[in-house]
Coordinates of C-alpha atoms and ligand atoms in Angstrom, one line a residue:
M1336 CA 34.8 -4.5 33.3
T1337 CA 36.3 -8.0 34.0
T1338 CA 40.0 -8.0 35.7
H1339 CA 41.2 -9.5 32.9
E1340 CA 40.0 -6.7 30.6
A1341 CA 41.3 -3.9 33.2
E1342 CA 44.7 -5.4 33.1
A1343 CA 44.8 -5.6 29.5
D1344 CA 43.6 -2.1 29.4
S1345 CA 46.5 -0.6 31.4
L1346 CA 48.8 -2.8 29.2
R1347 CA 47.5 -0.8 26.3
L1348 CA 47.9 2.5 27.9
A1349 CA 51.6 1.4 29.2
G1350 CA 52.5 0.9 25.7
A1351 CA 50.5 3.7 24.3
E1352 CA 52.2 6.3 26.7
A1353 CA 55.6 4.6 26.1
D1354 CA 55.4 5.0 22.3
L1355 CA 54.3 9.0 22.8
L1356 CA 57.1 9.5 25.4
R1357 CA 59.6 8.1 22.3
L1358 CA 58.0 10.1 20.1
A1359 CA 57.9 13.3 21.9
G1360 CA 61.7 13.0 22.0
A1361 CA 61.5 12.9 18.3
E1362 CA 60.2 15.9 17.9
A1363 CA 63.5 18.2 18.5
E1364 CA 65.0 15.3 16.2
A1365 CA 62.8 16.5 13.2
Q1366 CA 63.1 20.0 14.0
R1367 CA 66.9 20.0 14.0
R1368 CA 66.7 18.2 10.4
D1369 CA 64.0 20.6 9.2
A1370 CA 66.8 23.7 9.8
A1371 CA 69.4 21.4 7.9
D1372 CA 67.6 20.4 5.5
P1373 CA 64.7 22.7 4.5
G1374 CA 62.8 22.0 1.4
H1375 CA 61.1 24.4 -0.5
R1376 CA 57.8 24.8 1.4
H1377 CA 57.7 28.7 1.4
L1378 CA 56.7 28.5 -2.2
F1379 CA 53.5 26.9 -1.6
H1380 CA 49.9 27.4 -0.2
V1381 CA 49.5 24.7 2.6
P1382 CA 46.0 24.6 3.7
P1383 CA 45.3 25.1 7.3
A1384 CA 44.7 22.5 9.7
E1385 CA 41.4 21.4 10.7
G1386 CA 42.4 20.1 14.0
G1387 CA 45.3 19.1 16.1
R1388 CA 47.6 21.5 17.9
Y1389 CA 48.9 23.4 14.8
P1390 CA 47.8 26.0 12.1
E1391 CA 48.6 23.9 9.3
T1392 CA 47.9 20.8 8.3
A1393 CA 50.7 17.9 7.9
Y1394 CA 49.8 17.2 4.3
F1395 CA 50.7 13.6 3.1
A1396 CA 48.1 13.8 -0.5
G1397 CA 50.5 15.4 -2.6
N1398 CA 50.5 12.0 -4.5
S1399 CA 46.8 12.6 -4.7
L1400 CA 46.5 16.1 -5.4
G1401 CA 49.8 18.4 -5.3
L1402 CA 49.4 21.6 -3.4
Q1403 CA 49.4 25.1 -5.3
P1404 CA 52.5 26.9 -5.6
R1405 CA 51.9 30.5 -4.7
A1406 CA 53.1 31.4 -8.3
T1407 CA 50.1 29.6 -10.2
R1408 CA 47.8 32.2 -9.4
T1409 CA 49.7 35.1 -11.4
D1410 CA 50.8 33.1 -13.8
L1411 CA 47.1 32.2 -14.6
L1412 CA 45.9 36.0 -14.2
A1413 CA 48.5 36.9 -16.9
D1414 CA 47.1 34.5 -19.3
L1415 CA 43.6 35.7 -18.9
D1416 CA 45.1 39.4 -18.7
T1417 CA 46.0 38.2 -22.5
W1418 CA 42.6 36.7 -23.4
S1419 CA 40.9 40.2 -22.3
Q1420 CA 43.9 42.1 -23.7
I1421 CA 43.9 40.9 -27.3
G1422 CA 41.3 38.3 -27.7
V1423 CA 41.8 36.1 -31.0
E1424 CA 45.3 37.4 -31.9
G1425 CA 46.5 36.0 -28.8
W1426 CA 46.8 32.4 -30.7
F1427 CA 49.3 34.0 -32.6
E1428 CA 50.3 37.1 -31.1
S1429 CA 50.7 37.4 -27.3
Q1430 CA 53.8 37.1 -25.6
R1431 CA 53.1 33.2 -25.5
P1432 CA 51.3 32.5 -28.2
W1433 CA 48.6 30.6 -27.8
T1434 CA 49.0 27.7 -30.9
R1435 CA 52.8 27.1 -29.3
Y1436 CA 51.9 27.7 -25.7
H1437 CA 52.5 23.8 -25.0
E1438 CA 55.8 24.1 -26.5
L1439 CA 57.0 25.9 -23.4
L1440 CA 55.9 22.5 -21.5
T1441 CA 58.1 20.2 -24.0
G1442 CA 61.6 21.4 -22.8
P1443 CA 60.7 21.0 -18.9
T1444 CA 58.8 17.8 -19.4
A1445 CA 61.4 15.7 -21.5
R1446 CA 64.2 17.0 -18.8
L1447 CA 61.9 15.2 -16.2
V1448 CA 61.1 12.2 -17.9
G1449 CA 64.4 11.5 -19.8
A1450 CA 63.2 12.2 -23.5
R1451 CA 64.1 14.3 -26.2
T1452 CA 62.3 17.5 -27.1
T1453 CA 60.5 15.2 -30.2
E1454 CA 59.4 12.8 -27.9
T1455 CA 57.1 14.5 -25.5
V1456 CA 53.6 16.6 -25.8
V1457 CA 51.5 17.9 -22.7
M1458 CA 47.7 17.5 -24.0
N1459 CA 44.1 16.1 -22.4
T1460 CA 43.9 14.0 -19.2
L1461 CA 45.8 10.5 -18.2
T1462 CA 43.3 8.1 -19.0
V1463 CA 42.5 9.8 -22.5
N1464 CA 46.3 10.0 -23.5
L1465 CA 46.0 6.2 -22.4
H1466 CA 43.7 5.3 -25.4
L1467 CA 45.0 7.7 -27.9
L1468 CA 48.5 6.0 -27.4
M1469 CA 46.8 2.7 -27.5
V1470 CA 45.4 3.2 -30.8
S1471 CA 48.9 3.2 -31.9
F1472 CA 50.4 0.6 -29.9
Y1473 CA 47.8 -1.9 -28.8
R1474 CA 47.5 -4.1 -32.2
P1475 CA 46.7 -7.6 -31.2
A1476 CA 47.2 -9.8 -34.0
G1477 CA 47.0 -13.4 -34.2
E1478 CA 48.0 -15.4 -31.0
R1479 CA 49.6 -12.1 -30.0
T1480 CA 46.9 -10.5 -28.3
R1481 CA 47.1 -10.2 -24.3
I1482 CA 47.5 -7.1 -22.2
V1483 CA 49.6 -7.4 -18.9
I1484 CA 49.0 -5.5 -16.1
E1485 CA 49.4 -5.3 -12.3
D1486 CA 46.5 -6.8 -10.3
A1487 CA 46.6 -3.8 -8.2
A1488 CA 46.4 -1.6 -11.2
F1489 CA 44.5 1.7 -10.6
P1490 CA 41.2 1.2 -11.9
S1491 CA 40.9 3.5 -15.0
D1492 CA 44.1 1.9 -16.4
S1493 CA 42.1 -1.4 -15.8
Y1494 CA 38.8 -0.3 -17.1
A1495 CA 40.7 0.9 -20.3
V1496 CA 42.5 -1.8 -21.1
R1497 CA 39.8 -4.0 -20.9
S1498 CA 38.0 -1.3 -22.9
Q1499 CA 40.5 -1.4 -25.6
A1500 CA 39.9 -5.4 -25.6
R1501 CA 36.5 -5.3 -26.3
F1502 CA 37.1 -2.7 -29.3
H1503 CA 39.3 -5.2 -30.9
G1504 CA 36.5 -7.7 -30.7
L1505 CA 38.0 -9.5 -27.8
D1506 CA 36.8 -10.9 -24.7
P1507 CA 38.6 -8.6 -22.0
D1508 CA 38.6 -11.9 -19.2
E1509 CA 41.0 -13.4 -21.8
T1510 CA 42.8 -10.8 -22.9
V1511 CA 44.2 -8.8 -19.9
V1512 CA 46.4 -10.5 -17.6
R1513 CA 46.8 -9.4 -14.3
L1514 CA 50.1 -10.2 -12.5
R1515 CA 49.5 -10.3 -8.5
P1516 CA 52.3 -10.7 -6.3
R1517 CA 53.4 -14.2 -4.3
A1518 CA 51.2 -15.5 -1.9
G1519 CA 51.6 -13.5 1.1
E1520 CA 53.6 -10.2 -0.2
D1521 CA 52.3 -7.0 -1.0
T1522 CA 54.4 -6.3 -4.0
L1523 CA 55.6 -7.5 -7.2
R1524 CA 58.8 -9.2 -7.9
T1525 CA 60.6 -7.8 -10.7
E1526 CA 61.9 -11.4 -11.4
D1527 CA 58.5 -12.9 -11.7
V1528 CA 57.1 -10.2 -14.5
T1529 CA 60.0 -10.5 -16.2
A1530 CA 59.9 -14.9 -16.1
Y1531 CA 56.0 -14.5 -17.3
L1532 CA 57.3 -12.5 -20.1
A1533 CA 59.7 -14.9 -20.8
A1534 CA 57.6 -17.7 -20.6
E1535 CA 54.4 -16.4 -22.1
G1536 CA 55.6 -13.2 -23.9
E1537 CA 54.9 -14.6 -27.7
R1538 CA 51.0 -13.8 -26.5
V1539 CA 51.5 -10.7 -25.3
A1540 CA 50.8 -7.7 -27.8
L1541 CA 51.2 -4.9 -24.3
V1542 CA 52.7 -4.6 -21.2
L1543 CA 50.8 -1.6 -19.6
L1544 CA 52.5 -1.2 -15.9
G1545 CA 52.5 1.7 -13.1
G1546 CA 55.6 3.1 -12.9
V1547 CA 54.9 3.7 -9.3
N1548 CA 52.4 1.8 -8.1
Y1549 CA 49.2 3.8 -6.8
L1550 CA 48.7 1.6 -3.9
T1551 CA 51.5 0.1 -2.2
G1552 CA 54.1 3.1 -3.8
E1553 CA 56.3 0.0 -5.1
L1554 CA 58.5 1.6 -7.7
M1555 CA 58.6 -0.8 -10.5
D1556 CA 62.1 -1.7 -12.3
I1557 CA 61.0 -0.3 -15.3
P1558 CA 64.4 -0.8 -17.7
A1559 CA 64.2 -4.5 -16.7
I1560 CA 60.8 -5.0 -16.9
T1561 CA 61.0 -2.9 -21.0
A1562 CA 63.8 -4.5 -21.6
A1563 CA 62.2 -8.3 -21.3
G1564 CA 59.1 -6.7 -22.6
R1565 CA 60.7 -5.8 -25.8
A1566 CA 62.7 -8.9 -26.1
A1567 CA 59.4 -10.9 -26.1
G1568 CA 58.3 -8.8 -29.7
A1569 CA 55.7 -7.0 -27.0
V1570 CA 55.0 -3.3 -26.8
V1571 CA 55.8 -1.4 -23.4
G1572 CA 54.3 1.2 -21.9
W1573 CA 54.3 2.9 -18.5
D1574 CA 51.5 4.8 -16.7
L1575 CA 53.6 7.0 -14.9
A1576 CA 50.8 8.8 -12.5
H1577 CA 52.8 8.2 -9.1
A1578 CA 56.2 8.2 -10.9
V1579 CA 56.8 11.5 -12.7
G1580 CA 58.4 14.3 -10.2
N1581 CA 58.9 11.6 -7.6
V1582 CA 61.6 9.6 -9.1
P1583 CA 64.3 9.9 -11.9
L1584 CA 63.2 8.6 -15.2
S1585 CA 64.8 8.0 -18.6
L1586 CA 62.4 6.9 -20.7
H1587 CA 64.1 7.4 -24.0
D1588 CA 67.5 5.5 -22.5
W1589 CA 65.2 2.9 -21.1
D1590 CA 63.5 2.1 -24.6
V1591 CA 60.4 2.4 -23.4
D1592 CA 57.6 2.6 -26.2
F1593 CA 55.4 4.9 -24.9
A1594 CA 54.4 6.3 -21.5
A1595 CA 51.5 8.5 -20.0
W1596 CA 51.6 11.0 -16.5
C1597 CA 49.0 13.5 -15.2
T1598 CA 50.5 16.6 -14.0
Y1599 CA 48.3 17.0 -10.9
K1600 CA 50.0 14.6 -8.5
Y1601 CA 53.1 15.3 -7.6
L1602 CA 53.4 17.7 -10.5
N1603 CA 51.0 20.2 -8.8
S1604 CA 49.5 21.8 -11.6
G1605 CA 45.8 21.5 -9.8
P1606 CA 43.0 19.5 -9.8
G1607 CA 42.0 17.8 -13.7
A1608 CA 45.6 19.1 -14.3
L1609 CA 46.8 18.5 -18.4
A1610 CA 48.7 15.0 -18.6
G1611 CA 51.8 14.3 -20.4
L1612 CA 52.7 11.7 -22.7
F1613 CA 56.0 10.5 -24.5
V1614 CA 56.5 8.2 -27.7
H1615 CA 59.7 7.0 -28.4
E1616 CA 61.7 8.4 -31.1
R1617 CA 61.9 5.3 -32.9
H1618 CA 58.0 5.4 -33.7
L1619 CA 57.8 9.2 -34.3
G1620 CA 56.9 9.8 -38.0
D1621 CA 56.2 6.2 -38.7
P1622 CA 53.3 6.2 -41.3
D1623 CA 52.5 2.9 -40.4
L1624 CA 51.4 3.8 -37.0
P1625 CA 47.6 4.3 -36.3
R1626 CA 46.6 7.7 -34.7
F1627 CA 43.2 9.2 -34.2
E1628 CA 43.8 12.6 -35.6
G1629 CA 42.6 16.2 -35.3
W1630 CA 43.6 19.3 -36.9
W1631 CA 45.6 19.7 -33.6
G1632 CA 47.7 17.2 -34.7
N1633 CA 48.8 18.7 -38.0
D1634 CA 52.1 20.6 -38.3
L1635 CA 51.5 24.2 -37.2
A1636 CA 53.1 25.3 -40.4
T1637 CA 50.4 24.5 -42.2
R1638 CA 47.8 23.8 -39.9
F1639 CA 45.6 26.8 -40.6
E1640 CA 46.0 26.2 -44.6
M1641 CA 43.0 24.1 -43.8
A1642 CA 43.9 21.0 -46.3
P1643 CA 41.7 18.0 -46.0
V1644 CA 44.4 15.3 -45.4
S1645 CA 46.2 16.0 -42.3
R1646 CA 50.3 16.6 -42.3
P1647 CA 51.5 15.7 -38.9
P1648 CA 55.0 16.7 -37.4
A1649 CA 57.4 13.5 -36.9
T1650 CA 57.3 14.3 -33.1
A1651 CA 54.9 13.5 -30.0
D1652 CA 53.4 16.5 -30.9
A1653 CA 51.2 14.2 -33.7
W1654 CA 49.2 12.9 -31.1
Q1655 CA 47.4 16.1 -30.1
V1656 CA 43.7 16.1 -31.5
S1657 CA 41.8 19.3 -30.5
C1658 CA 42.9 22.8 -30.1
Q1659 CA 44.4 22.5 -26.7
P1660 CA 43.1 24.4 -23.3
L1661 CA 44.8 26.7 -23.0
L1662 CA 43.7 28.2 -19.4
A1663 CA 44.6 24.5 -18.2
M1664 CA 48.3 25.1 -19.8
G1665 CA 49.5 27.7 -17.1
P1666 CA 50.0 26.1 -13.9
V1667 CA 51.7 23.4 -15.7
R1668 CA 54.5 25.7 -16.9
T1669 CA 54.4 27.8 -13.4
S1670 CA 55.1 23.8 -11.9
L1671 CA 57.2 22.2 -14.2
E1672 CA 59.7 25.7 -14.0
L1673 CA 59.8 24.8 -10.3
F1674 CA 61.1 21.1 -11.2
D1675 CA 63.6 22.8 -13.5
A1676 CA 64.7 25.2 -10.4
V1677 CA 65.2 22.6 -7.9
G1678 CA 66.3 19.7 -10.2
M1679 CA 64.8 16.0 -9.5
P1680 CA 68.3 14.8 -8.7
A1681 CA 67.9 17.3 -5.6
L1682 CA 64.1 16.4 -5.4
R1683 CA 65.4 12.5 -5.0
E1684 CA 67.7 12.9 -2.3
R1685 CA 65.9 14.5 -0.1
S1686 CA 62.6 12.1 -1.0
I1687 CA 65.1 9.5 0.2
R1688 CA 65.9 11.4 3.4
L1689 CA 62.6 12.4 4.5
T1690 CA 60.8 9.0 3.4
G1691 CA 63.4 7.6 5.7
W1692 CA 62.7 9.6 8.2
L1693 CA 59.0 8.5 8.3
E1694 CA 59.9 5.2 8.0
Q1695 CA 62.1 5.3 11.4
L1696 CA 58.9 7.1 12.6
L1697 CA 56.4 4.6 11.5
D1698 CA 58.5 1.7 12.7
E1699 CA 58.4 2.4 16.2
V1700 CA 54.3 2.8 16.0
T1701 CA 53.6 -0.2 13.9
A1702 CA 55.5 -2.4 16.2
D1703 CA 53.0 -2.8 18.6
R1704 CA 49.6 -2.2 16.9
P1705 CA 47.9 -3.4 14.0
L1706 CA 49.3 -1.6 11.1
T1707 CA 52.1 -2.6 8.7
V1708 CA 53.9 -0.8 6.2
V1709 CA 53.5 -2.6 2.9
T1710 CA 55.8 -0.5 0.6
P1711 CA 59.2 -1.9 -0.1
R1712 CA 62.0 -1.1 2.5
D1713 CA 64.6 -0.3 -0.3
P1714 CA 65.0 2.9 -0.8
D1715 CA 65.7 2.0 -4.9
R1716 CA 62.5 0.3 -4.5
R1717 CA 59.9 2.8 -3.7
G1718 CA 59.5 6.8 -4.4
C1719 CA 58.4 9.2 -1.3
Q1720 CA 55.1 7.1 -0.7
L1721 CA 54.9 5.1 2.2
S1722 CA 51.6 2.9 2.2
V1723 CA 50.1 1.4 6.0
R1724 CA 47.6 -1.3 5.8
I1725 CA 45.1 -0.9 8.6
G1726 CA 44.4 -4.6 10.6
V1727 CA 41.7 -3.6 12.5
G1728 CA 39.0 -0.8 12.0
S1729 CA 38.6 1.4 8.9
A1730 CA 41.3 2.6 6.9
A1731 CA 38.7 5.7 5.7
E1732 CA 37.3 6.3 9.4
L1733 CA 41.1 6.7 10.4
A1734 CA 41.9 9.1 7.9
S1735 CA 39.4 11.2 8.8
R1736 CA 40.4 11.3 12.6
L1737 CA 44.1 11.8 11.7
R1738 CA 42.6 14.7 9.5
Y1739 CA 40.0 15.9 12.4
E1740 CA 41.8 15.5 15.4
H1741 CA 45.0 16.1 14.5
G1742 CA 45.6 18.2 11.1
V1743 CA 47.2 15.2 8.9
I1744 CA 46.0 14.8 5.7
A1745 CA 46.7 10.7 4.6
D1746 CA 44.3 9.4 2.3
S1747 CA 42.7 5.6 2.6
R1748 CA 42.2 3.2 -0.4
E1749 CA 40.3 0.6 -0.4
P1750 CA 40.1 -1.6 1.6
D1751 CA 42.3 -1.1 4.2
I1752 CA 45.2 0.8 2.9
I1753 CA 46.6 4.6 4.5
R1754 CA 48.9 6.6 2.1
F1755 CA 51.7 9.1 3.2
A1756 CA 53.3 10.7 0.8
P1757 CA 55.8 13.0 2.5
V1758 CA 56.8 15.3 -0.6
P1759 CA 60.2 17.1 -1.4
L1760 CA 59.2 19.6 -2.7
Y1761 CA 57.1 20.9 0.3
S1762 CA 56.8 18.5 3.0
T1763 CA 58.9 18.6 6.5
Y1764 CA 60.4 16.5 9.1
H1765 CA 57.8 17.6 11.4
D1766 CA 55.1 16.7 9.6
C1767 CA 56.4 13.4 9.6
W1768 CA 56.7 13.3 13.3
R1769 CA 53.3 14.9 13.3
A1770 CA 51.8 11.8 11.2
A1771 CA 53.7 9.6 13.4
E1772 CA 52.5 10.9 16.7
A1773 CA 49.0 11.0 15.3
L1774 CA 48.7 7.4 14.6
A1775 CA 50.1 6.4 17.8
A1776 CA 47.6 8.7 19.6
T1777 CA 44.4 7.2 17.6
V1778 CA 45.5 3.6 17.1
D1779 CA 45.3 1.5 20.0
V1780 CA 48.0 -0.8 21.1
T1781 CA 47.6 -4.7 20.5
K1782 CA 50.1 -6.4 22.3
P1783 CA 51.7 -4.9 25.7
A1784 CA 55.0 -2.8 24.4
Ligands
LIG3179 C1 45.6 9.0 -10.7 C2 45.8 8.4 -11.7 C3 45.0 8.0 -13.0 C4 43.8 8.6 -12.9 O1 43.7 8.9 -14.3 P1 42.9 10.4 -14.9 O2 42.7 10.0 -16.4 O3 43.8 12.0 -14.5 O4 41.3 10.5 -14.5 C5 44.9 6.9 -14.0 N1 45.8 5.7 -13.6 C6 46.4 6.0 -12.4 C7 47.9 4.9 -12.4 C8 46.7 6.7 -11.8 O5 47.7 6.9 -10.7

C-alpha cells in the first residue's frame, strides 16, 4: 500500500466509523418511535434472519411479496374443509358458496381503490387482466393508434402492450411510446406527461402507466394525467401493482377508465395470488364494448341455464372468463379484511412517518457514499418505497450482503437499483435503522466525511 493509499484508507475508516457512531445514537430513537407508533407486525409471520444480530429479518421486500398474515393459514384450511366435507355442493351450499365467493372480495377491494362495488372484481393474475382489459379498451382506429407507457415500465406491461399492438397488425416500435424523464432526472414530471398528451393526444388510443413506478417508487399524479388523457380523447388505464394498499386511491372519482393490480405485493395475499381489476361505471353494461367471454362472465342468475349465448351482468363481473380458482381466494379475503380493519388513511399516515424516518437515516448514510436516493423527496409523490441507486459495484451483490451479513431483505433491480419498502402494516422504525446501519457497514465511504 502506498502512503497515499494508506491515508485514503484511514480517512475512509474515519468516515465510516463516524457514520456508525452517529447511527448508534439513532437506535434508541427508533425504539422510542416503535413504542409510540407500533403498527401491526404481530399479525404477520416475519421470516427469521439469515445473518446479523437480530432473530427476525428487517423485511423491505413487501413491494415484491408481502408477508404472510397469521390468519391466512386458518382461513385457507377452512376452505379446504368445505371441499373435504361437502365436495361439489360447496359451489352453492357452503357457508361461503364458491359461486359467490368472489363477491366477498368485491366490497373491501372497492373500498381500497375508491370504486363502486359494481366496478371491481378479483380474478386471474395481473398481466392476464391487463390483456383482457385491453381487448375492451385498446381499440386503435385511423391515426389514433399509440399506446403511451413510461420508459421505466415493468417489463410485463411493456411486453403486454407491444403484443397488443402486434395483435392489431401494428408495429410495436411505432405504436408504443415510452415517456422518459428529462435528461439528468430520474422520475417523470406530470407536466411533461400532460404536455405530451396535449400535443400528441390525437394519435393516442391508450395511456397505460404505473400508478407507483416499480423501479423508482414515484407516485404519478393519477387524477391529473387521467384528465389530460381523457381530454385528448384517449382511454386511460392504470397498472396499480405498486399503488394498491400503498397509497389512497379514488378511481371512480378520478374518472379512470380501467385499472388492474396484483394482490401479492402490498396486499399480502401470497405468491402468484389473484389480481384485481376496475372498470369505470360508464363502461359497464355497454353492449358495444368487446370482451373475451366465458361462462363465468355470464350473470350468475342464468349461468347454469347453459344457454349458448352469454348474458353478462352490467358489472365488472362480466370480465370474468373461467370458473374462479377458489382455493386462491381465501388468502385475498383474509388480507383485505386486514386492510378494512386498519383502514388506508391510518396506514398512509404511518407510511409517511415510517418512510420519512428511513429517508432521514438514508440521507446520513448516502451523503458520503456512492449511493443516491432516486425516489421523489415529496411524500405526496411517493408511496412507502425508497429506491437507492448504487454508484459502484453490483446492486445484486449488495442486496445479498445485506441479507446474509445483516438480515436485511431489500431487493435489487437491474442495473443499479436497490429498493427498500418499509411497509406500514408490519415494518418498524428499528427495521429502518437496521437497513441504514447495514448499508453504512457494507458500502465504503468514498469521500472524507
Ligand atoms: C408486479 C408487477 C407485474 C407482475 O405481473 P404478473 O402478471 O402478476 O406476473 C406487472 N406489472 C407491474 C407494474 C408490476 O409491478
